[in-house]
Amino acid sequence: MRGILSFGAYVPRLRLQRAAIVRSHAWYDASLAAHRDGARAMCNFDEDAVTMAVEAARDCLAGLDARSVDDLMLASTSLPYASRLNASIVAQALNLDEDIGAVDIAASQRGATSALMQALRGGAGRRALVTASDRRKSKAASAQELLYGDAAGAVLVGEGEVVAEPLALVSRTVDMADHYRGAGSATDTYWEERWIREQGHAAQIPQAISAALRQAGLEPGQVDKLCVALPQKGAAQRIARQAGIAADRVHDTLGATVGNAGCAHPLLMLAHALGAAAPGQVLVLAAFGQGVDVLVLRTTAALAALPPRLGAQGWLARGKAEDNYMKFLVFNDLLTLERGMRAEQDKLTPLSVEYRNRKAVHGFLGGRCAACGTAQWPRSEVCVNPACGATGAQQELPFADTPARIMSYTADRLAYTPNPPACYGMVQFEGGGRLMMDFTDVDEDELAVGLPMRMSFRIKACDAARGYTRYFWKATLAAPMENMHGNGNS
């Protein structure tokens, strides 16, 4: 059977309170108060669509062999590179084999569901990792600034003990420009809301859902969960009513806790729904954007045996409320601050050096001496243990998934960082190996010797003069066990 083998998600730690945005713009547009409830997920300064995709994919692959992946699909409308394969960065960070296929899917809000449908129809024997991630920019004092959110989702598709099997896959393509972003623009332009709702959502989605249910041989009453990737208030309920599906079957759109995650929202909702589902349930996923994609899925008994992962529920539980709207503006390059002399050095990245060290830098692969067992990063031909000194005995050791603890820490207010103080310190890895690392998503007053940490793929530096983003790994707080889930059920 070909279907969904695993799923994962990622939601940034920071949750910007919408009330803070409304307060800042009350002098300009009082009507924004209509969106003041809840929070929107907000990337840290060192996160983007690539780093979030890596984290969602790691969540999806928890307990599984990454080397079994044959194809990688990365869907996003906010990728950092326009003429570089962004998926190749994700593949290297995940230490996938170099003989995989990889593709970026851009310019479509349905990119994730279209990729997922292609993967479900894909070639026999091939496993496809479908990831979706978006960090979209918006104009200050716009509704989108309040309603957007940053997040990522991932789904592994293949044959074997699937956790969800496809019953129907239906697509409709309609050239309706409800919103768009030109090639040289930073933000989207939207048309009139009622027109989008009536001629787009209401006129297209219910019909596609009905067609998918007919294809699956199901009645609307047999749907257990309807996931409509429209976080607007009441939109999913209206769609359900038109499709003949009871309102209590509508799954949480995550609009109040995450916001609209764009291209990533369908996979985020799917991960959230699967995380709360029981075996034998029928899930319907609908995505809108120049047409509609509808997937009808049925969960299986294998869902209960899925290895533990944070999942959408776990990442949501790790959120930290953020009331500083100015921080949001700075992190999204919407406000320029004086960075000081210490931030003025050239950030040139020698591409040849990065390529030669790609396994150590992006894959975070170190070495373990086969002679004495000493772990080290970076890997070298000579063992760093002075009592050993063996040559040519290094075996690859992945540090990214190795638990670690803080040995020492510093909160530096002199070094430049967009989010002072700059926190860093010595990290000791379980089983051996230590490294001086930057810390991220951890507050100064939380730092302590012995604090459990996990590795997170992040932006290390940006070469603004040449438009190049350099990535590496940082240490962040390890997830408490109570946030880990097997099949995701809370």
Short mmCIF file of C-alpha atoms in Angstrom, two decimals:
data_model
loop_
_atom_site.label_atom_id
_atom_site.label_comp_id
_atom_site.label_asym_id
_atom_site.label_seq_id
_atom_site.Cartn_x
_atom_site.Cartn_y
_atom_site.Cartn_z
CA MET A 1 0.00 0.00 0.00
CA ARG A 2 1.26 3.48 -0.90
CA GLY A 3 0.38 6.27 1.46
CA ILE A 4 1.63 8.50 4.26
CA LEU A 5 4.32 6.83 6.35
CA SER A 6 5.03 9.68 8.74
CA PHE A 7 4.38 13.37 9.32
CA GLY A 8 5.94 16.27 11.16
CA ALA A 9 5.68 20.00 11.74
CA TYR A 10 7.54 23.01 13.03
CA VAL A 11 6.23 26.22 14.60
CA PRO A 12 8.72 28.89 15.75
CA ARG A 13 8.95 29.48 19.48
CA LEU A 14 7.97 33.16 19.38
CA ARG A 15 4.25 33.99 19.21
CA LEU A 16 3.66 37.67 18.55
CA GLN A 17 0.50 38.79 20.33
CA ARG A 18 -1.83 40.42 17.83
CA ALA A 19 -2.95 42.91 20.46
CA ALA A 20 0.61 44.32 20.47
CA ILE A 21 0.39 44.97 16.72
CA VAL A 22 -3.04 46.58 17.08
CA ARG A 23 -1.80 48.89 19.85
CA SER A 24 1.05 50.08 17.64
CA HIS A 25 -1.29 50.95 14.75
CA ALA A 26 -4.31 52.26 16.69
CA TRP A 27 -3.39 55.86 15.73
CA TYR A 28 -3.46 54.91 12.04
CA ASP A 29 -6.16 52.28 11.49
CA ALA A 30 -8.58 51.47 14.28
CA SER A 31 -10.29 48.80 12.14
CA LEU A 32 -7.33 46.45 12.72
CA ALA A 33 -8.79 45.83 16.20
CA ALA A 34 -11.09 43.28 14.54
CA HIS A 35 -8.05 40.97 14.39
CA ARG A 36 -6.65 41.63 17.86
CA ASP A 37 -7.40 38.17 19.34
CA GLY A 38 -4.81 35.42 19.52
CA ALA A 39 -1.22 35.34 18.30
CA ARG A 40 0.77 34.72 15.15
CA ALA A 41 3.84 32.50 14.95
CA MET A 42 6.94 34.60 14.38
CA CYS A 43 10.36 33.51 13.16
CA ASN A 44 13.41 34.38 15.18
CA PHE A 45 16.04 36.49 13.40
CA ASP A 46 17.98 33.34 12.46
CA GLU A 47 15.08 31.43 10.87
CA ASP A 48 13.69 31.34 7.35
CA ALA A 49 11.81 28.99 5.02
CA VAL A 50 14.84 26.68 4.70
CA THR A 51 15.57 26.33 8.42
CA MET A 52 11.90 25.69 9.23
CA ALA A 53 11.68 23.07 6.48
CA VAL A 54 14.67 21.28 7.99
CA GLU A 55 13.07 21.23 11.44
CA ALA A 56 9.72 19.95 10.13
CA ALA A 57 11.49 17.25 8.11
CA ARG A 58 13.53 16.17 11.16
CA ASP A 59 10.28 15.92 13.11
CA CYS A 60 8.77 13.81 10.33
CA LEU A 61 11.80 11.50 10.13
CA ALA A 62 12.03 10.96 13.90
CA GLY A 63 12.86 7.31 14.55
CA LEU A 64 13.20 6.58 10.82
CA ASP A 65 16.19 6.11 8.52
CA ALA A 66 16.73 9.30 6.51
CA ARG A 67 18.77 7.33 3.99
CA SER A 68 15.58 5.61 2.82
CA VAL A 69 14.35 8.87 1.24
CA ASP A 70 14.49 8.80 -2.57
CA ASP A 71 12.97 12.19 -3.42
CA LEU A 72 12.76 15.54 -1.63
CA MET A 73 10.16 18.17 -2.53
CA LEU A 74 10.32 21.63 -0.94
CA ALA A 75 7.27 23.85 -1.40
CA SER A 76 7.39 27.52 -0.45
CA THR A 77 6.59 31.01 -1.72
CA SER A 78 9.34 32.63 0.37
CA LEU A 79 12.51 30.71 -0.44
CA PRO A 80 15.77 32.63 0.12
CA TYR A 81 17.24 31.77 -3.29
CA ALA A 82 15.74 32.40 -6.72
CA SER A 83 18.41 30.56 -8.73
CA ARG A 84 19.82 28.00 -6.31
CA LEU A 85 18.18 24.70 -5.39
CA ASN A 86 16.95 25.45 -1.88
CA ALA A 87 15.98 21.80 -1.45
CA SER A 88 19.66 20.85 -1.75
CA ILE A 89 20.41 22.79 1.47
CA VAL A 90 17.60 20.92 3.24
CA ALA A 91 18.86 17.60 1.88
CA GLN A 92 22.39 18.26 3.12
CA ALA A 93 21.18 19.33 6.56
CA LEU A 94 19.22 16.08 6.81
CA ASN A 95 22.23 14.06 5.58
CA LEU A 96 20.16 12.49 2.81
CA ASP A 97 22.03 10.43 0.24
CA GLU A 98 23.38 12.36 -2.72
CA ASP A 99 21.61 10.08 -5.22
CA ILE A 100 18.17 11.44 -4.29
CA GLY A 101 15.99 13.62 -6.51
CA ALA A 102 15.23 17.11 -5.20
CA VAL A 103 13.02 19.93 -6.44
CA ASP A 104 11.77 23.34 -5.30
CA ILE A 105 8.06 24.04 -5.79
CA ALA A 106 7.32 27.76 -5.69
CA ALA A 107 4.75 30.41 -6.70
CA SER A 108 1.71 28.43 -5.54
CA GLN A 109 -0.33 28.33 -2.34
CA ARG A 110 -1.19 24.76 -3.39
CA GLY A 111 2.44 23.80 -3.87
CA ALA A 112 2.52 21.53 -0.84
CA THR A 113 -0.69 19.64 -1.59
CA SER A 114 0.15 19.37 -5.29
CA ALA A 115 3.54 17.89 -4.36
CA LEU A 116 1.91 15.53 -1.87
CA MET A 117 -0.56 14.32 -4.49
CA GLN A 118 2.25 13.73 -6.98
CA ALA A 119 4.15 11.78 -4.35
CA LEU A 120 1.11 9.63 -3.56
CA ARG A 121 0.77 8.86 -7.26
CA GLY A 122 4.54 8.35 -7.57
CA GLY A 123 6.64 5.48 -8.74
CA ALA A 124 6.58 2.17 -6.94
CA GLY A 125 9.30 1.64 -4.38
CA ARG A 126 10.28 5.31 -4.04
CA ARG A 127 9.94 7.25 -0.80
CA ALA A 128 9.26 10.96 -1.13
CA LEU A 129 9.72 13.53 1.62
CA VAL A 130 7.37 16.43 0.98
CA THR A 131 8.17 19.58 2.97
CA ALA A 132 6.49 22.98 2.97
CA SER A 133 7.61 26.15 4.70
CA ASP A 134 6.74 29.83 4.50
CA ARG A 135 7.97 33.03 6.11
CA ARG A 136 6.05 35.67 4.20
CA LYS A 137 6.55 39.40 4.60
CA SER A 138 3.69 41.87 4.90
CA LYS A 139 3.28 45.62 4.95
CA ALA A 140 3.06 47.34 8.32
CA ALA A 141 -0.53 48.07 9.39
CA SER A 142 -1.97 45.60 6.90
CA ALA A 143 -4.42 42.84 7.80
CA GLN A 144 -1.86 40.33 6.54
CA GLU A 145 0.63 41.48 9.19
CA LEU A 146 -1.84 40.27 11.81
CA LEU A 147 -3.18 37.20 10.02
CA TYR A 148 0.02 35.68 8.59
CA GLY A 149 2.14 33.22 10.56
CA ASP A 150 5.44 31.40 10.06
CA ALA A 151 5.49 27.59 10.13
CA ALA A 152 6.39 24.40 8.27
CA GLY A 153 5.06 20.89 7.73
CA ALA A 154 6.43 17.65 6.31
CA VAL A 155 5.02 14.31 5.14
CA LEU A 156 6.86 11.12 4.20
CA VAL A 157 5.19 9.13 1.42
CA GLY A 158 5.94 5.58 0.39
CA GLU A 159 4.94 1.95 0.61
CA GLY A 160 4.70 -0.22 3.70
CA GLU A 161 3.04 0.35 7.07
CA VAL A 162 1.30 3.59 6.15
CA VAL A 163 -0.41 5.68 8.82
CA ALA A 164 -2.89 7.11 6.29
CA GLU A 165 -4.00 5.76 2.93
CA PRO A 166 -5.36 7.93 0.09
CA LEU A 167 -8.96 7.30 -0.89
CA ALA A 168 -9.30 10.13 -3.41
CA LEU A 169 -7.14 12.90 -4.92
CA VAL A 170 -8.89 15.72 -6.78
CA SER A 171 -7.49 18.93 -8.28
CA ARG A 172 -9.10 21.90 -9.96
CA THR A 173 -7.05 24.66 -11.62
CA VAL A 174 -8.66 28.09 -12.08
CA ASP A 175 -6.71 31.20 -13.09
CA MET A 176 -8.15 33.47 -10.41
CA ALA A 177 -5.68 36.03 -9.06
CA ASP A 178 -7.13 36.51 -5.57
CA HIS A 179 -3.70 37.79 -4.53
CA TYR A 180 -0.25 37.90 -6.08
CA ARG A 181 3.33 39.01 -5.57
CA GLY A 182 5.34 40.22 -8.52
CA ALA A 183 8.87 38.96 -9.12
CA GLY A 184 10.38 42.17 -7.78
CA SER A 185 8.01 42.69 -4.85
CA ALA A 186 8.46 41.81 -1.19
CA THR A 187 4.78 41.62 -0.22
CA ASP A 188 1.52 40.33 -1.70
CA THR A 189 -1.26 42.45 -3.18
CA TYR A 190 -4.81 41.30 -2.35
CA TRP A 191 -8.08 41.92 -4.15
CA GLU A 192 -11.47 42.58 -2.50
CA GLU A 193 -12.20 40.15 0.34
CA ARG A 194 -15.85 39.45 -0.43
CA TRP A 195 -15.08 38.69 -4.06
CA ILE A 196 -12.41 36.18 -3.00
CA ARG A 197 -14.79 34.59 -0.53
CA GLU A 198 -17.74 34.30 -2.93
CA GLN A 199 -16.09 33.65 -6.30
CA GLY A 200 -13.13 31.75 -4.93
CA HIS A 201 -13.71 29.89 -1.67
CA ALA A 202 -17.47 29.33 -1.87
CA ALA A 203 -17.63 28.72 -5.60
CA GLN A 204 -14.73 26.28 -5.85
CA ILE A 205 -13.89 24.44 -2.62
CA PRO A 206 -17.23 22.76 -1.73
CA GLN A 207 -17.63 21.39 -5.25
CA ALA A 208 -14.12 19.95 -5.18
CA ILE A 209 -14.76 18.34 -1.78
CA SER A 210 -18.00 16.78 -3.06
CA ALA A 211 -16.20 15.45 -6.14
CA ALA A 212 -13.46 13.94 -3.97
CA LEU A 213 -15.99 12.24 -1.69
CA ARG A 214 -17.80 10.78 -4.71
CA GLN A 215 -14.48 9.48 -6.02
CA ALA A 216 -13.82 7.88 -2.62
CA GLY A 217 -17.33 6.40 -2.48
CA LEU A 218 -18.14 8.26 0.74
CA GLU A 219 -20.98 10.41 2.02
CA PRO A 220 -20.36 13.75 3.77
CA GLY A 221 -21.52 12.22 7.04
CA GLN A 222 -18.65 9.74 6.93
CA VAL A 223 -16.01 12.48 7.22
CA ASP A 224 -14.43 12.53 10.67
CA LYS A 225 -12.20 15.57 10.18
CA LEU A 226 -12.38 18.32 7.56
CA CYS A 227 -9.17 20.36 7.25
CA VAL A 228 -9.75 23.50 5.21
CA ALA A 229 -6.52 25.48 4.99
CA LEU A 230 -8.28 28.85 5.29
CA PRO A 231 -7.54 30.32 8.73
CA GLN A 232 -9.96 33.23 8.19
CA LYS A 233 -12.69 33.33 10.84
CA GLY A 234 -15.68 31.20 9.91
CA ALA A 235 -14.37 30.26 6.45
CA ALA A 236 -13.95 26.55 7.16
CA GLN A 237 -17.40 26.33 8.76
CA ARG A 238 -19.04 27.94 5.70
CA ILE A 239 -17.23 25.52 3.40
CA ALA A 240 -18.30 22.55 5.52
CA ARG A 241 -21.94 23.64 5.46
CA GLN A 242 -21.90 23.98 1.67
CA ALA A 243 -20.28 20.54 1.34
CA GLY A 244 -22.86 18.96 3.64
CA ILE A 245 -20.36 18.21 6.41
CA ALA A 246 -21.33 18.85 10.04
CA ALA A 247 -19.67 21.87 11.68
CA ASP A 248 -18.32 19.76 14.55
CA ARG A 249 -16.20 17.82 12.03
CA VAL A 250 -14.22 20.94 11.08
CA HIS A 251 -10.67 20.73 12.36
CA ASP A 252 -8.98 23.66 14.09
CA THR A 253 -7.53 25.90 11.37
CA LEU A 254 -4.82 27.11 13.81
CA GLY A 255 -5.64 30.68 12.84
CA ALA A 256 -5.74 31.84 16.46
CA THR A 257 -2.45 30.21 17.49
CA VAL A 258 -0.27 30.22 14.35
CA GLY A 259 -1.90 32.37 11.70
CA ASN A 260 -1.97 31.71 7.97
CA ALA A 261 1.25 29.85 7.16
CA GLY A 262 0.72 30.19 3.42
CA CYS A 263 2.01 27.32 1.32
CA ALA A 264 2.87 25.38 4.49
CA HIS A 265 -0.55 25.66 6.09
CA PRO A 266 -2.16 22.55 4.53
CA LEU A 267 0.68 20.26 5.69
CA LEU A 268 0.73 21.94 9.11
CA MET A 269 -3.00 21.29 9.49
CA LEU A 270 -2.59 17.73 8.23
CA ALA A 271 0.15 17.05 10.78
CA HIS A 272 -2.02 18.55 13.51
CA ALA A 273 -5.04 16.48 12.47
CA LEU A 274 -3.06 13.23 12.19
CA GLY A 275 -1.51 13.98 15.57
CA ALA A 276 -4.96 13.91 17.16
CA ALA A 277 -6.56 11.20 14.99
CA ALA A 278 -7.46 7.64 15.83
CA PRO A 279 -7.05 4.67 13.46
CA GLY A 280 -9.85 4.22 10.93
CA GLN A 281 -10.85 7.88 10.67
CA VAL A 282 -11.56 9.69 7.40
CA LEU A 283 -9.70 13.00 6.95
CA VAL A 284 -10.38 15.49 4.16
CA LEU A 285 -7.71 18.12 3.39
CA ALA A 286 -8.56 21.06 1.11
CA ALA A 287 -6.13 23.73 -0.12
CA PHE A 288 -7.02 26.81 -2.19
CA GLY A 289 -4.96 28.87 -4.63
CA GLN A 290 -5.68 29.30 -8.36
CA GLY A 291 -7.93 26.31 -7.93
CA VAL A 292 -8.33 23.63 -5.29
CA ASP A 293 -6.59 20.44 -4.15
CA VAL A 294 -8.58 17.93 -2.10
CA LEU A 295 -7.17 14.78 -0.51
CA VAL A 296 -9.37 12.17 1.17
CA LEU A 297 -7.35 10.01 3.57
CA ARG A 298 -8.12 7.20 5.98
CA THR A 299 -5.90 6.55 9.00
CA THR A 300 -4.69 3.05 9.81
CA ALA A 301 -3.67 1.04 12.86
CA ALA A 302 -0.02 1.91 12.14
CA LEU A 303 -0.70 5.43 13.41
CA ALA A 304 -0.56 4.20 17.01
CA ALA A 305 2.93 2.72 16.49
CA LEU A 306 4.54 5.85 15.07
CA PRO A 307 7.85 6.75 16.81
CA PRO A 308 7.67 9.71 19.24
CA ARG A 309 8.07 13.21 17.82
CA LEU A 310 7.03 16.71 18.86
CA GLY A 311 4.50 17.07 16.06
CA ALA A 312 2.34 20.14 15.59
CA GLN A 313 0.91 19.75 19.10
CA GLY A 314 4.35 19.64 20.70
CA TRP A 315 5.69 22.67 18.88
CA LEU A 316 2.55 24.64 19.70
CA ALA A 317 3.02 23.80 23.38
CA ARG A 318 6.57 25.23 23.32
CA GLY A 319 5.47 28.73 22.33
CA LYS A 320 6.57 31.89 24.10
CA ALA A 321 4.37 34.99 24.01
CA GLU A 322 6.10 38.01 22.45
CA ASP A 323 4.74 41.54 23.00
CA ASN A 324 7.57 43.48 21.37
CA TYR A 325 6.28 44.57 17.97
CA MET A 326 9.51 46.45 17.25
CA LYS A 327 11.39 43.16 17.47
CA PHE A 328 9.10 41.72 14.81
CA LEU A 329 9.84 44.64 12.49
CA VAL A 330 13.61 44.29 12.95
CA PHE A 331 13.61 40.51 12.50
CA ASN A 332 11.69 40.90 9.22
CA ASP A 333 13.95 43.65 7.85
CA LEU A 334 11.11 46.17 7.98
CA LEU A 335 13.04 48.52 10.27
CA THR A 336 16.73 49.38 10.05
CA LEU A 337 18.62 49.72 13.32
CA GLU A 338 22.08 51.11 13.96
CA ARG A 339 24.15 47.94 14.32
CA GLY A 340 27.42 49.53 15.40
CA MET A 341 31.00 49.04 14.26
CA ARG A 342 31.18 45.42 15.41
CA ALA A 343 28.60 44.45 12.76
CA GLU A 344 30.42 46.05 9.85
CA GLN A 345 32.87 43.29 8.92
CA ASP A 346 32.55 41.71 5.48
CA LYS A 347 30.52 38.48 5.54
CA LEU A 348 31.95 37.02 2.33
CA THR A 349 31.43 33.25 2.11
CA PRO A 350 34.03 31.39 -0.01
CA LEU A 351 31.70 29.01 -1.87
CA SER A 352 34.47 26.53 -2.59
CA VAL A 353 35.31 26.24 1.12
CA GLU A 354 31.66 25.81 2.04
CA TYR A 355 31.30 23.07 -0.57
CA ARG A 356 34.33 21.14 0.66
CA ASN A 357 33.02 21.29 4.23
CA ARG A 358 29.33 20.82 3.45
CA LYS A 359 29.01 17.59 5.45
CA ALA A 360 30.50 19.16 8.56
CA VAL A 361 28.78 22.54 8.24
CA HIS A 362 25.31 21.78 6.90
CA GLY A 363 25.14 18.08 7.79
CA PHE A 364 26.88 18.61 11.16
CA LEU A 365 28.75 15.34 10.71
CA GLY A 366 31.72 14.78 12.97
CA GLY A 367 33.78 11.69 13.57
CA ARG A 368 34.33 8.91 16.06
CA CYS A 369 37.66 7.12 16.26
CA ALA A 370 37.23 3.42 15.57
CA ALA A 371 40.37 2.72 17.60
CA CYS A 372 39.55 4.48 20.88
CA GLY A 373 35.98 5.75 20.50
CA THR A 374 36.79 9.44 20.89
CA ALA A 375 34.19 11.73 19.27
CA GLN A 376 35.20 14.98 17.62
CA TRP A 377 33.93 17.80 15.42
CA PRO A 378 35.10 18.53 12.85
CA ARG A 379 36.14 15.13 11.65
CA SER A 380 39.83 14.81 10.79
CA GLU A 381 42.26 12.15 9.67
CA VAL A 382 44.01 12.13 13.04
CA CYS A 383 42.29 11.28 16.33
CA VAL A 384 42.34 14.22 18.77
CA ASN A 385 42.87 11.89 21.74
CA PRO A 386 46.57 12.40 22.61
CA ALA A 387 46.70 8.87 24.02
CA CYS A 388 45.55 7.46 20.68
CA GLY A 389 46.52 9.54 17.65
CA ALA A 390 45.21 6.93 15.22
CA THR A 391 45.08 7.99 11.56
CA GLY A 392 42.43 7.05 9.01
CA ALA A 393 40.20 5.53 11.70
CA GLN A 394 37.43 8.18 11.76
CA GLN A 395 33.84 7.03 11.29
CA GLU A 396 31.05 9.51 10.48
CA LEU A 397 29.15 10.63 13.58
CA PRO A 398 25.97 12.76 13.23
CA PHE A 399 25.98 15.45 15.91
CA ALA A 400 22.65 17.08 14.93
CA ASP A 401 20.54 14.41 16.64
CA THR A 402 22.89 13.79 19.56
CA PRO A 403 21.66 15.05 22.97
CA ALA A 404 23.89 17.67 24.59
CA ARG A 405 24.28 19.75 27.75
CA ILE A 406 25.70 23.17 28.51
CA MET A 407 29.19 23.10 30.06
CA SER A 408 29.63 26.87 30.20
CA TYR A 409 27.72 29.90 28.96
CA THR A 410 28.06 33.62 28.30
CA ALA A 411 25.50 36.35 27.71
CA ASP A 412 27.48 38.89 25.69
CA ARG A 413 26.13 42.44 25.31
CA LEU A 414 29.12 43.73 23.33
CA ALA A 415 29.03 41.37 20.36
CA TYR A 416 26.46 42.31 17.71
CA THR A 417 23.26 40.31 17.46
CA PRO A 418 19.78 41.35 16.29
CA ASN A 419 18.44 39.97 19.57
CA PRO A 420 20.84 40.89 22.40
CA PRO A 421 22.47 39.55 24.41
CA ALA A 422 24.42 37.12 22.22
CA CYS A 423 24.26 33.84 24.15
CA TYR A 424 26.84 31.15 23.51
CA GLY A 425 28.97 28.63 25.33
CA MET A 426 30.60 25.22 25.43
CA VAL A 427 28.31 22.28 24.69
CA GLN A 428 29.13 18.71 25.72
CA PHE A 429 27.59 15.99 23.53
CA GLU A 430 26.36 12.70 24.93
CA GLY A 431 28.89 9.99 24.16
CA GLY A 432 31.73 12.46 23.66
CA GLY A 433 32.60 15.58 21.73
CA ARG A 434 32.30 19.23 22.71
CA LEU A 435 31.94 22.45 20.77
CA MET A 436 31.63 26.20 21.37
CA MET A 437 28.21 27.06 19.94
CA ASP A 438 25.71 29.90 19.64
CA PHE A 439 22.47 29.44 21.60
CA THR A 440 19.09 30.33 20.12
CA ASP A 441 15.50 30.45 21.38
CA VAL A 442 16.74 30.53 24.97
CA ASP A 443 16.54 33.51 27.33
CA GLU A 444 19.49 34.74 29.35
CA ASP A 445 17.83 33.85 32.66
CA GLU A 446 17.20 30.28 31.47
CA LEU A 447 20.88 29.47 30.92
CA ALA A 448 22.44 27.04 33.37
CA VAL A 449 25.29 24.55 33.44
CA GLY A 450 23.94 21.08 32.70
CA LEU A 451 20.86 22.37 30.82
CA PRO A 452 19.75 19.79 28.20
CA MET A 453 20.04 21.11 24.64
CA ARG A 454 19.17 20.00 21.12
CA MET A 455 20.65 21.13 17.83
CA SER A 456 18.66 23.38 15.47
CA PHE A 457 19.53 24.34 11.88
CA ARG A 458 19.69 28.13 11.70
CA ILE A 459 20.99 31.12 9.77
CA LYS A 460 24.55 31.79 10.88
CA ALA A 461 25.16 35.02 8.95
CA CYS A 462 23.84 36.96 5.97
CA ASP A 463 26.08 38.47 3.33
CA ALA A 464 23.82 41.41 2.45
CA ALA A 465 26.23 42.79 -0.13
CA ARG A 466 26.05 39.61 -2.22
CA GLY A 467 22.66 38.21 -1.18
CA TYR A 468 24.07 35.03 0.34
CA THR A 469 22.78 33.28 3.45
CA ARG A 470 25.14 31.10 5.46
CA TYR A 471 23.68 28.31 7.60
CA PHE A 472 24.98 26.32 10.54
CA TRP A 473 23.68 24.65 13.69
CA LYS A 474 22.88 26.28 17.00
CA ALA A 475 21.95 24.86 20.39
CA THR A 476 18.46 25.36 21.74
CA LEU A 477 16.42 24.02 24.64
CA ALA A 478 15.68 20.31 24.47
CA ALA A 479 11.99 19.35 24.38
CA PRO A 480 10.61 18.02 27.66
CA MET A 481 9.34 14.45 27.41
CA GLU A 482 5.77 15.53 28.09
CA ASN A 483 5.77 17.33 24.73
CA MET A 484 6.77 14.18 22.84
CA HIS A 485 4.07 12.11 21.21
CA GLY A 486 3.86 8.69 19.62
CA ASN A 487 0.94 9.02 17.24
CA GLY A 488 0.70 12.63 18.37
CA ASN A 489 -2.33 12.18 20.63
CA SER A 490 -2.23 14.54 23.59
#
